[in-house]
mmCIF file of C-alpha atoms and ligand atoms in Angstrom:
data_model
loop_
_atom_site.group_PDB
_atom_site.id
_atom_site.type_symbol
_atom_site.label_atom_id
_atom_site.label_comp_id
_atom_site.label_asym_id
_atom_site.label_seq_id
_atom_site.Cartn_x
_atom_site.Cartn_y
_atom_site.Cartn_z
ATOM 1 C CA MET A 26 109.869 90.615 98.655
ATOM 2 C CA GLN A 27 108.764 87.053 99.307
ATOM 3 C CA ASP A 28 109.331 86.052 102.952
ATOM 4 C CA SER A 29 111.001 82.789 101.930
ATOM 5 C CA SER A 30 113.826 84.839 100.380
ATOM 6 C CA ALA A 31 114.718 86.603 103.634
ATOM 7 C CA THR A 32 117.635 84.272 104.370
ATOM 8 C CA LEU A 33 119.115 84.203 100.853
ATOM 9 C CA PRO A 34 122.436 85.971 100.166
ATOM 10 C CA VAL A 35 121.872 89.537 98.992
ATOM 11 C CA ILE A 36 123.002 90.900 95.626
ATOM 12 C CA LEU A 37 123.102 94.557 94.666
ATOM 13 C CA THR A 38 123.937 95.815 91.198
ATOM 14 C CA GLY A 39 122.901 98.770 89.208
ATOM 15 C CA ASP A 40 123.331 100.887 86.150
ATOM 16 C CA ARG A 41 123.752 104.584 85.687
ATOM 17 C CA THR A 42 120.744 105.983 83.824
ATOM 18 C CA THR A 43 122.906 107.553 81.143
ATOM 19 C CA GLY A 44 121.739 105.542 78.130
ATOM 20 C CA PRO A 45 120.166 102.282 77.053
ATOM 21 C CA LEU A 46 122.015 99.107 78.014
ATOM 22 C CA HIS A 47 124.432 97.498 75.599
ATOM 23 C CA LEU A 48 126.301 94.261 74.932
ATOM 24 C CA GLY A 49 128.991 95.206 77.485
ATOM 25 C CA HIS A 50 126.343 95.213 80.191
ATOM 26 C CA TYR A 51 125.030 91.903 78.947
ATOM 27 C CA VAL A 52 128.318 89.973 79.266
ATOM 28 C CA GLY A 53 129.646 92.117 82.114
ATOM 29 C CA SER A 54 126.701 91.838 84.430
ATOM 30 C CA LEU A 55 123.166 91.233 83.141
ATOM 31 C CA LYS A 56 123.731 87.591 82.208
ATOM 32 C CA ASN A 57 124.884 86.872 85.768
ATOM 33 C CA ARG A 58 121.975 88.789 87.251
ATOM 34 C CA VAL A 59 119.383 86.801 85.305
ATOM 35 C CA ALA A 60 121.041 83.528 86.348
ATOM 36 C CA LEU A 61 121.397 84.481 90.024
ATOM 37 C CA GLN A 62 117.958 85.936 90.682
ATOM 38 C CA THR A 63 116.426 82.572 91.544
ATOM 39 C CA THR A 64 118.986 81.715 94.226
ATOM 40 C CA HIS A 65 119.610 85.167 95.719
ATOM 41 C CA ARG A 66 117.713 88.165 96.993
ATOM 42 C CA GLN A 67 118.599 90.626 94.265
ATOM 43 C CA TYR A 68 118.234 94.407 94.079
ATOM 44 C CA LEU A 69 118.795 96.296 90.813
ATOM 45 C CA LEU A 70 119.426 99.965 91.324
ATOM 46 C CA LEU A 71 118.566 102.514 88.635
ATOM 47 C CA ALA A 72 121.434 104.846 89.533
ATOM 48 C CA ASP A 73 120.006 108.216 88.506
ATOM 49 C CA THR A 74 121.764 110.132 91.304
ATOM 50 C CA GLN A 75 125.113 108.705 90.283
ATOM 51 C CA ALA A 76 124.327 109.483 86.619
ATOM 52 C CA LEU A 77 124.036 113.171 87.578
ATOM 53 C CA THR A 78 127.646 113.234 88.787
ATOM 54 C CA ASP A 79 128.778 113.661 85.189
ATOM 55 C CA ASN A 80 125.463 114.700 83.611
ATOM 56 C CA ALA A 81 124.319 117.551 85.835
ATOM 57 C CA HIS A 82 123.822 119.710 82.752
ATOM 58 C CA ASN A 83 121.811 117.046 81.011
ATOM 59 C CA PRO A 84 119.050 116.078 83.461
ATOM 60 C CA GLY A 85 116.708 115.088 80.620
ATOM 61 C CA ARG A 86 119.070 112.313 79.619
ATOM 62 C CA VAL A 87 119.203 110.998 83.185
ATOM 63 C CA ARG A 88 115.396 111.131 83.492
ATOM 64 C CA ASP A 89 114.581 109.527 80.153
ATOM 65 C CA ASN A 90 116.853 106.559 80.748
ATOM 66 C CA VAL A 91 115.173 105.453 83.977
ATOM 67 C CA ILE A 92 112.273 103.705 82.242
ATOM 68 C CA GLU A 93 114.517 102.851 79.304
ATOM 69 C CA ILE A 94 116.869 100.790 81.501
ATOM 70 C CA ALA A 95 114.063 99.268 83.566
ATOM 71 C CA THR A 96 112.595 98.091 80.239
ATOM 72 C CA ASP A 97 115.983 96.630 79.272
ATOM 73 C CA TYR A 98 116.073 94.691 82.564
ATOM 74 C CA LEU A 99 112.681 93.146 81.967
ATOM 75 C CA ALA A 100 113.514 92.434 78.319
ATOM 76 C CA VAL A 101 116.676 90.431 79.155
ATOM 77 C CA GLY A 102 114.761 88.313 81.644
ATOM 78 C CA ILE A 103 114.839 90.023 85.034
ATOM 79 C CA ASP A 104 111.687 88.852 86.792
ATOM 80 C CA PRO A 105 110.180 91.570 89.032
ATOM 81 C CA ASN A 106 108.770 88.863 91.298
ATOM 82 C CA GLN A 107 112.269 87.566 91.985
ATOM 83 C CA SER A 108 114.371 90.741 91.730
ATOM 84 C CA THR A 109 113.636 94.211 93.085
ATOM 85 C CA ILE A 110 114.110 97.074 90.603
ATOM 86 C CA CYS A 111 114.427 100.391 92.463
ATOM 87 C CA LEU A 112 115.255 104.057 91.881
ATOM 88 C CA GLN A 113 118.293 105.480 93.686
ATOM 89 C CA SER A 114 117.091 109.100 93.971
ATOM 90 C CA HIS A 115 113.957 107.944 95.791
ATOM 91 C CA LEU A 116 115.864 106.101 98.519
ATOM 92 C CA PRO A 117 116.834 108.965 100.870
ATOM 93 C CA ALA A 118 118.656 106.653 103.282
ATOM 94 C CA LEU A 119 121.305 106.102 100.584
ATOM 95 C CA ALA A 120 122.018 109.843 100.464
ATOM 96 C CA ASP A 121 122.211 109.932 104.281
ATOM 97 C CA LEU A 122 124.638 107.018 104.337
ATOM 98 C CA THR A 123 126.746 108.711 101.657
ATOM 99 C CA LEU A 124 127.088 111.854 103.803
ATOM 100 C CA LEU A 125 127.980 109.767 106.821
ATOM 101 C CA TYR A 126 130.576 107.656 104.954
ATOM 102 C CA MET A 127 132.272 110.740 103.480
ATOM 103 C CA ASN A 128 133.768 111.276 106.919
ATOM 104 C CA PHE A 129 135.449 107.883 106.713
ATOM 105 C CA VAL A 130 137.169 108.435 103.318
ATOM 106 C CA THR A 131 139.964 110.821 102.407
ATOM 107 C CA VAL A 132 140.078 112.936 99.246
ATOM 108 C CA ALA A 133 143.545 111.516 98.527
ATOM 109 C CA ARG A 134 142.154 107.972 98.574
ATOM 110 C CA LEU A 135 139.369 108.939 96.151
ATOM 111 C CA GLU A 136 141.891 110.533 93.814
ATOM 112 C CA ARG A 137 143.973 107.346 93.818
ATOM 113 C CA ASN A 138 141.062 105.096 92.819
ATOM 114 C CA PRO A 139 142.122 103.640 89.415
ATOM 115 C CA THR A 140 138.556 103.574 88.026
ATOM 116 C CA ILE A 141 138.033 107.207 88.937
ATOM 117 C CA LYS A 142 141.398 108.136 87.410
ATOM 118 C CA ASP A 143 140.484 106.409 84.112
ATOM 119 C CA GLU A 144 137.015 107.938 84.012
ATOM 120 C CA ILE A 145 138.272 111.455 84.779
ATOM 121 C CA GLN A 146 140.572 111.116 81.798
ATOM 122 C CA ALA A 147 137.901 109.596 79.521
ATOM 123 C CA ARG A 148 135.507 112.429 80.365
ATOM 124 C CA GLY A 149 138.156 115.116 79.848
ATOM 125 C CA PHE A 150 137.444 116.849 83.172
ATOM 126 C CA GLY A 151 141.038 118.082 83.494
ATOM 127 C CA ARG A 152 141.225 119.902 86.826
ATOM 128 C CA ASP A 153 137.484 120.703 86.852
ATOM 129 C CA ILE A 154 136.282 117.501 88.466
ATOM 130 C CA PRO A 155 132.774 117.820 89.908
ATOM 131 C CA ALA A 156 132.952 117.052 93.642
ATOM 132 C CA GLY A 157 129.989 114.699 93.200
ATOM 133 C CA PHE A 158 131.931 112.729 90.616
ATOM 134 C CA LEU A 159 135.010 112.347 92.790
ATOM 135 C CA CYS A 160 132.795 111.153 95.632
ATOM 136 C CA TYR A 161 130.631 108.710 93.702
ATOM 137 C CA PRO A 162 132.588 105.703 95.059
ATOM 138 C CA VAL A 163 131.337 106.756 98.502
ATOM 139 C CA ALA A 164 127.771 106.833 97.187
ATOM 140 C CA GLN A 165 128.369 103.400 95.704
ATOM 141 C CA ALA A 166 129.511 102.162 99.118
ATOM 142 C CA ALA A 167 126.212 103.494 100.468
ATOM 143 C CA ASP A 168 124.257 101.683 97.727
ATOM 144 C CA ILE A 169 125.918 98.330 98.387
ATOM 145 C CA THR A 170 125.834 98.494 102.172
ATOM 146 C CA GLY A 171 122.365 100.093 102.241
ATOM 147 C CA PHE A 172 121.051 96.701 101.150
ATOM 148 C CA LYS A 173 123.666 94.813 103.217
ATOM 149 C CA ALA A 174 124.668 93.132 99.966
ATOM 150 C CA THR A 175 127.505 90.610 100.016
ATOM 151 C CA ILE A 176 127.671 89.893 96.267
ATOM 152 C CA VAL A 177 128.001 92.477 93.504
ATOM 153 C CA PRO A 178 127.979 91.122 89.904
ATOM 154 C CA VAL A 179 129.901 93.749 87.953
ATOM 155 C CA GLY A 180 132.313 94.246 85.080
ATOM 156 C CA GLU A 181 136.048 94.396 85.716
ATOM 157 C CA ASP A 182 136.089 98.228 85.785
ATOM 158 C CA GLN A 183 134.160 98.144 89.048
ATOM 159 C CA ALA A 184 136.590 96.018 91.101
ATOM 160 C CA PRO A 185 138.445 99.012 92.648
ATOM 161 C CA LEU A 186 135.099 100.466 93.705
ATOM 162 C CA ILE A 187 134.147 97.337 95.615
ATOM 163 C CA GLU A 188 137.552 97.451 97.298
ATOM 164 C CA GLN A 189 136.864 101.020 98.348
ATOM 165 C CA THR A 190 133.420 100.032 99.648
ATOM 166 C CA ASN A 191 135.011 97.394 101.863
ATOM 167 C CA GLU A 192 137.459 99.928 103.273
ATOM 168 C CA VAL A 193 134.494 102.050 104.333
ATOM 169 C CA VAL A 194 132.778 98.984 105.806
ATOM 170 C CA ARG A 195 135.850 98.123 107.898
ATOM 171 C CA ARG A 196 136.186 101.694 109.164
ATOM 172 C CA ILE A 197 132.532 101.940 110.148
ATOM 173 C CA ASN A 198 132.651 98.557 111.864
ATOM 174 C CA ARG A 199 135.843 99.499 113.701
ATOM 175 C CA GLN A 200 134.321 102.767 114.869
ATOM 176 C CA ALA A 201 131.095 101.022 115.907
ATOM 177 C CA GLY A 202 132.967 98.200 117.630
ATOM 178 C CA VAL A 203 130.566 95.741 116.020
ATOM 179 C CA ASP A 204 130.135 94.297 112.496
ATOM 180 C CA VAL A 205 127.071 96.329 111.615
ATOM 181 C CA LEU A 206 127.851 96.092 107.862
ATOM 182 C CA PRO A 207 129.013 93.047 105.844
ATOM 183 C CA GLU A 208 131.865 93.189 103.331
ATOM 184 C CA ALA A 209 130.963 92.632 99.681
ATOM 185 C CA HIS A 210 132.559 90.504 96.951
ATOM 186 C CA ALA A 211 132.681 91.495 93.277
ATOM 187 C CA LEU A 212 131.473 88.726 90.990
ATOM 188 C CA ILE A 213 133.371 89.315 87.763
ATOM 189 C CA PRO A 214 132.424 87.154 84.750
ATOM 190 C CA ARG A 215 134.716 85.444 82.208
ATOM 191 C CA VAL A 216 134.440 88.473 79.909
ATOM 192 C CA GLY A 217 134.898 91.232 82.459
ATOM 193 C CA ARG A 218 135.423 94.045 79.994
ATOM 194 C CA LEU A 219 133.993 94.107 76.495
ATOM 195 C CA PRO A 220 135.817 96.536 74.170
ATOM 196 C CA GLY A 221 133.863 99.069 72.113
ATOM 197 C CA ILE A 222 133.063 98.405 68.451
ATOM 198 C CA ASN A 223 135.812 100.932 67.642
ATOM 199 C CA GLY A 224 138.380 98.772 69.471
ATOM 200 C CA LYS A 225 138.547 101.188 72.438
ATOM 201 C CA ALA A 226 139.226 99.517 75.787
ATOM 202 C CA LYS A 227 135.622 99.481 76.990
ATOM 203 C CA MET A 228 132.198 99.571 75.391
ATOM 204 C CA SER A 229 130.576 102.426 77.228
ATOM 205 C CA LYS A 230 127.444 104.529 76.930
ATOM 206 C CA SER A 231 129.516 107.688 77.322
ATOM 207 C CA GLN A 232 131.893 106.738 74.490
ATOM 208 C CA GLY A 233 129.282 106.154 71.765
ATOM 209 C CA ASN A 234 130.930 102.845 70.801
ATOM 210 C CA THR A 235 128.114 100.496 71.725
ATOM 211 C CA ILE A 236 125.697 97.970 70.283
ATOM 212 C CA GLN A 237 122.548 98.504 72.318
ATOM 213 C CA LEU A 238 120.381 95.617 73.459
ATOM 214 C CA SER A 239 117.554 97.386 71.614
ATOM 215 C CA ALA A 240 119.520 97.630 68.335
ATOM 216 C CA THR A 241 117.564 96.802 65.173
ATOM 217 C CA ALA A 242 118.732 94.017 62.857
ATOM 218 C CA ASP A 243 120.114 96.673 60.473
ATOM 219 C CA GLU A 244 121.959 98.515 63.258
ATOM 220 C CA ILE A 245 123.622 95.278 64.344
ATOM 221 C CA ARG A 246 124.635 94.427 60.770
ATOM 222 C CA GLU A 247 126.027 97.935 60.223
ATOM 223 C CA ALA A 248 127.962 97.921 63.523
ATOM 224 C CA VAL A 249 129.542 94.563 62.668
ATOM 225 C CA ARG A 250 130.340 95.727 59.144
ATOM 226 C CA ARG A 251 132.209 98.780 60.494
ATOM 227 C CA MET A 252 134.004 96.822 63.185
ATOM 228 C CA PHE A 253 137.735 97.113 63.642
ATOM 229 C CA THR A 254 139.700 94.011 62.530
ATOM 230 C CA ASP A 255 143.415 93.491 61.795
ATOM 231 C CA PRO A 256 144.543 96.594 59.833
ATOM 232 C CA ASN A 257 147.279 94.527 58.139
ATOM 233 C CA HIS A 258 144.868 91.867 56.900
ATOM 234 C CA LEU A 259 144.240 93.449 53.522
ATOM 235 C CA LYS A 260 143.514 90.413 51.345
ATOM 236 C CA ALA A 261 141.717 87.235 52.409
ATOM 237 C CA SER A 262 144.877 85.266 51.590
ATOM 238 C CA ASP A 263 147.031 87.319 54.035
ATOM 239 C CA PRO A 264 147.779 85.777 57.428
ATOM 240 C CA GLY A 265 145.753 87.700 60.037
ATOM 241 C CA CYS A 266 145.999 88.533 63.712
ATOM 242 C CA VAL A 267 143.237 87.651 66.179
ATOM 243 C CA GLU A 268 144.731 89.442 69.212
ATOM 244 C CA GLY A 269 143.087 92.833 69.579
ATOM 245 C CA ASN A 270 140.804 91.987 66.640
ATOM 246 C CA VAL A 271 137.419 93.082 67.947
ATOM 247 C CA VAL A 272 135.426 90.679 65.772
ATOM 248 C CA PHE A 273 137.208 87.720 67.374
ATOM 249 C CA THR A 274 136.950 89.243 70.852
ATOM 250 C CA TYR A 275 133.186 89.413 70.343
ATOM 251 C CA LEU A 276 133.024 85.862 68.976
ATOM 252 C CA ASP A 277 134.874 84.693 72.112
ATOM 253 C CA ALA A 278 132.336 86.551 74.250
ATOM 254 C CA PHE A 279 129.086 85.634 72.486
ATOM 255 C CA ASP A 280 129.509 82.531 70.312
ATOM 256 C CA GLU A 281 128.649 79.459 72.404
ATOM 257 C CA ASP A 282 130.224 77.190 69.769
ATOM 258 C CA HIS A 283 133.839 77.496 70.936
ATOM 259 C CA ILE A 284 135.108 74.777 68.557
ATOM 260 C CA THR A 285 133.942 76.712 65.496
ATOM 261 C CA VAL A 286 135.471 79.927 66.869
ATOM 262 C CA GLU A 287 138.834 78.200 67.449
ATOM 263 C CA ASP A 288 138.688 76.794 63.908
ATOM 264 C CA LEU A 289 137.968 80.252 62.447
ATOM 265 C CA LYS A 290 140.871 81.704 64.445
ATOM 266 C CA ALA A 291 143.301 79.049 63.153
ATOM 267 C CA ARG A 292 142.216 79.643 59.534
ATOM 268 C CA TYR A 293 142.466 83.434 59.974
ATOM 269 C CA ILE A 294 145.982 83.230 61.425
ATOM 270 C CA ARG A 295 147.090 80.873 58.634
ATOM 271 C CA GLY A 296 145.671 83.127 55.905
ATOM 272 C CA GLY A 297 142.878 82.354 53.468
ATOM 273 C CA LEU A 298 139.918 83.525 55.557
ATOM 274 C CA GLY A 299 138.337 86.866 54.684
ATOM 275 C CA ASP A 300 137.013 89.366 57.245
ATOM 276 C CA SER A 301 133.583 89.157 55.635
ATOM 277 C CA ILE A 302 133.153 85.479 56.615
ATOM 278 C CA VAL A 303 134.137 86.098 60.229
ATOM 279 C CA LYS A 304 131.861 89.122 60.357
ATOM 280 C CA LYS A 305 128.967 87.128 58.896
ATOM 281 C CA ARG A 306 129.396 84.596 61.709
ATOM 282 C CA LEU A 307 129.393 87.343 64.347
ATOM 283 C CA ASP A 308 126.357 89.002 62.786
ATOM 284 C CA ASP A 309 124.434 85.689 62.913
ATOM 285 C CA VAL A 310 125.390 85.151 66.569
ATOM 286 C CA LEU A 311 124.409 88.671 67.662
ATOM 287 C CA GLN A 312 121.169 88.653 65.682
ATOM 288 C CA ALA A 313 120.161 85.393 67.402
ATOM 289 C CA LEU A 314 121.038 86.792 70.849
ATOM 290 C CA LEU A 315 119.334 90.160 70.462
ATOM 291 C CA ALA A 316 116.179 89.321 68.446
ATOM 292 C CA PRO A 317 114.211 87.848 71.394
ATOM 293 C CA ILE A 318 115.363 90.683 73.722
ATOM 294 C CA ARG A 319 114.224 93.246 71.146
ATOM 295 C CA ASP A 320 110.859 91.509 70.722
ATOM 296 C CA ARG A 321 110.202 91.540 74.486
ATOM 297 C CA ARG A 322 111.274 95.174 74.556
ATOM 298 C CA CYS A 323 108.756 96.077 71.859
ATOM 299 C CA ALA A 324 105.981 94.320 73.785
ATOM 300 C CA LEU A 325 106.929 96.192 76.984
ATOM 301 C CA ALA A 326 107.104 99.532 75.159
ATOM 302 C CA ARG A 327 103.410 99.148 74.350
ATOM 303 C CA ASP A 328 102.661 99.201 78.109
ATOM 304 C CA PRO A 329 104.864 101.875 79.784
ATOM 305 C CA GLY A 330 102.464 101.969 82.765
ATOM 306 C CA TYR A 331 103.496 98.423 83.649
ATOM 307 C CA VAL A 332 107.233 99.245 83.763
ATOM 308 C CA LEU A 333 106.510 102.314 85.896
ATOM 309 C CA GLN A 334 104.497 100.167 88.319
ATOM 310 C CA VAL A 335 107.393 97.695 88.617
ATOM 311 C CA VAL A 336 109.782 100.530 89.505
ATOM 312 C CA LYS A 337 107.339 102.077 91.995
ATOM 313 C CA ARG A 338 106.687 98.793 93.789
ATOM 314 C CA GLY A 339 110.392 97.888 93.883
ATOM 315 C CA THR A 340 111.376 101.324 95.200
ATOM 316 C CA ALA A 341 108.836 101.123 98.037
ATOM 317 C CA ARG A 342 110.242 97.722 99.037
ATOM 318 C CA ALA A 343 113.844 98.969 98.803
ATOM 319 C CA ARG A 344 112.998 102.003 100.913
ATOM 320 C CA GLU A 345 112.094 99.836 103.891
ATOM 321 C CA ILE A 346 115.372 97.916 103.642
ATOM 322 C CA THR A 347 117.614 100.961 103.236
ATOM 323 C CA ASP A 348 115.824 102.963 105.968
ATOM 324 C CA ALA A 349 116.403 100.029 108.329
ATOM 325 C CA THR A 350 120.119 99.936 107.478
ATOM 326 C CA LEU A 351 120.474 103.655 108.141
ATOM 327 C CA ARG A 352 118.846 103.187 111.547
ATOM 328 C CA ASP A 353 121.194 100.249 112.311
ATOM 329 C CA VAL A 354 124.327 102.180 111.334
ATOM 330 C CA ARG A 355 123.361 105.315 113.267
ATOM 331 C CA ALA A 356 122.533 103.236 116.339
ATOM 332 C CA ALA A 357 125.782 101.233 116.078
ATOM 333 C CA LEU A 358 127.776 104.474 115.892
ATOM 334 C CA GLY A 359 125.883 105.803 118.906
ATOM 335 C CA LEU A 360 124.414 108.824 117.107
ATOM 336 C CA PHE A 361 121.497 110.827 118.473
ATOM 337 C CA THR A 362 118.059 109.753 117.351
ATOM 338 C CA LEU A 363 114.651 111.340 117.891
ATOM 339 C CA ASN A 364 112.606 108.160 117.602
HETATM 340 P P1 ATP B 12 128.768 105.197 81.471
HETATM 341 O O1 ATP B 12 129.562 105.376 80.218
HETATM 342 O O2 ATP B 12 127.644 106.172 81.637
HETATM 343 O O3 ATP B 12 129.617 105.024 82.701
HETATM 344 P P2 ATP B 12 128.666 102.359 81.177
HETATM 345 O O4 ATP B 12 128.407 101.891 79.785
HETATM 346 O O5 ATP B 12 130.055 102.327 81.712
HETATM 347 O O6 ATP B 12 128.032 103.817 81.260
HETATM 348 P P3 ATP B 12 127.575 101.689 83.747
HETATM 349 O O7 ATP B 12 126.161 102.030 84.037
HETATM 350 O O8 ATP B 12 128.661 102.574 84.280
HETATM 351 O O9 ATP B 12 127.721 101.574 82.153
HETATM 352 O O10 ATP B 12 127.904 100.193 84.170
HETATM 353 C C1 ATP B 12 126.939 99.284 84.665
HETATM 354 C C2 ATP B 12 127.519 97.893 84.834
HETATM 355 O O11 ATP B 12 127.872 97.315 83.573
HETATM 356 C C3 ATP B 12 128.807 97.837 85.675
HETATM 357 O O12 ATP B 12 128.768 96.658 86.431
HETATM 358 C C4 ATP B 12 129.896 97.735 84.647
HETATM 359 O O13 ATP B 12 131.028 97.063 85.161
HETATM 360 C C5 ATP B 12 129.231 96.900 83.561
HETATM 361 N N1 ATP B 12 129.797 97.245 82.249
HETATM 362 C C6 ATP B 12 129.629 98.414 81.593
HETATM 363 N N2 ATP B 12 130.304 98.405 80.435
HETATM 364 C C7 ATP B 12 130.916 97.198 80.354
HETATM 365 C C8 ATP B 12 131.767 96.563 79.378
HETATM 366 N N3 ATP B 12 132.115 97.182 78.256
HETATM 367 N N4 ATP B 12 132.204 95.301 79.616
HETATM 368 C C9 ATP B 12 131.850 94.659 80.756
HETATM 369 N N5 ATP B 12 131.054 95.192 81.710
HETATM 370 C C10 ATP B 12 130.585 96.448 81.519
HETATM 371 MG MG1 MG B 13 130.499 103.319 83.705
#
């Protein structure tokens, strides 16, 4: 990383390599990351180890999405000269920190984590929860602290995980008797949780209710056409409801022209505005947002060697940082060291 950036505040975010990125990632995190990369030292973690915690029987999926997501980053405007894109499984210090931190977290606390509770239910694990899955908040604490990050731009679903990270930080610091690790703050955007196109609480790769950043014009149009609206709004003349109406939720999230959106809402509530007009507006907005991202993606796909190089270079840089943190933490705790 450029030397001049050494004193900038550090940001760490990442994405599980479980599928291509979607609109939820865009509003929940990517938009912030692109904006913040010029004023912060930013690390983007391709979380392939964490992806395995619920995809151990599907390693191909986890592998294939590494380059896929790195390409998404570059396509939305992450600049590899300003941000460091790195691969979690190739940063051994993060695994070492995870093992160390596990001794500072109880199983009961992990089971109480609201995000984990929701995800266990969504994935239908029942009582057969993989131990790796239950412990992934500890690994996430290792990711964040491994870079000594103080800012984590994430969607709303991640807030309890940042809280848990800070608990680990406080325990380590207390044990060490010195503030070897900084606490981190979640940076949650205005739209902290984008619902799925089926109206489900969260657009999520694992739920198959997404519009991907790489979606074609036809896929976008089809997704908008099928989108959930107000089930009681049968005729255009009927008064409609905008609460819980996904098309309006998306307009609120993506349409920069708030006056037009408010006007559409008022006309919809009054009656006399058909779903097709509102959907046409949303389709136009999403097409305009995603067309340039898709074009950059196509250009990058023609040169996969370049994306691979970006990940290799970023991982080498990240390795130095995370190795140094591991050394600091072990020394602060007074653990034995051979060198
Ligand atoms: P998976 O289903 O595999 O968990 P995901 O779609 O939830 O995938 P993650 O890789 O877990 O994506 O999340 C990466 C980042 O994107 C996190 O900061 C998360 O908060 C944010 N994010 C994901 N989905 C949404 C969403 N629907 N709305 C807002 N932010 C989101
Ligand atoms: Mg997730």
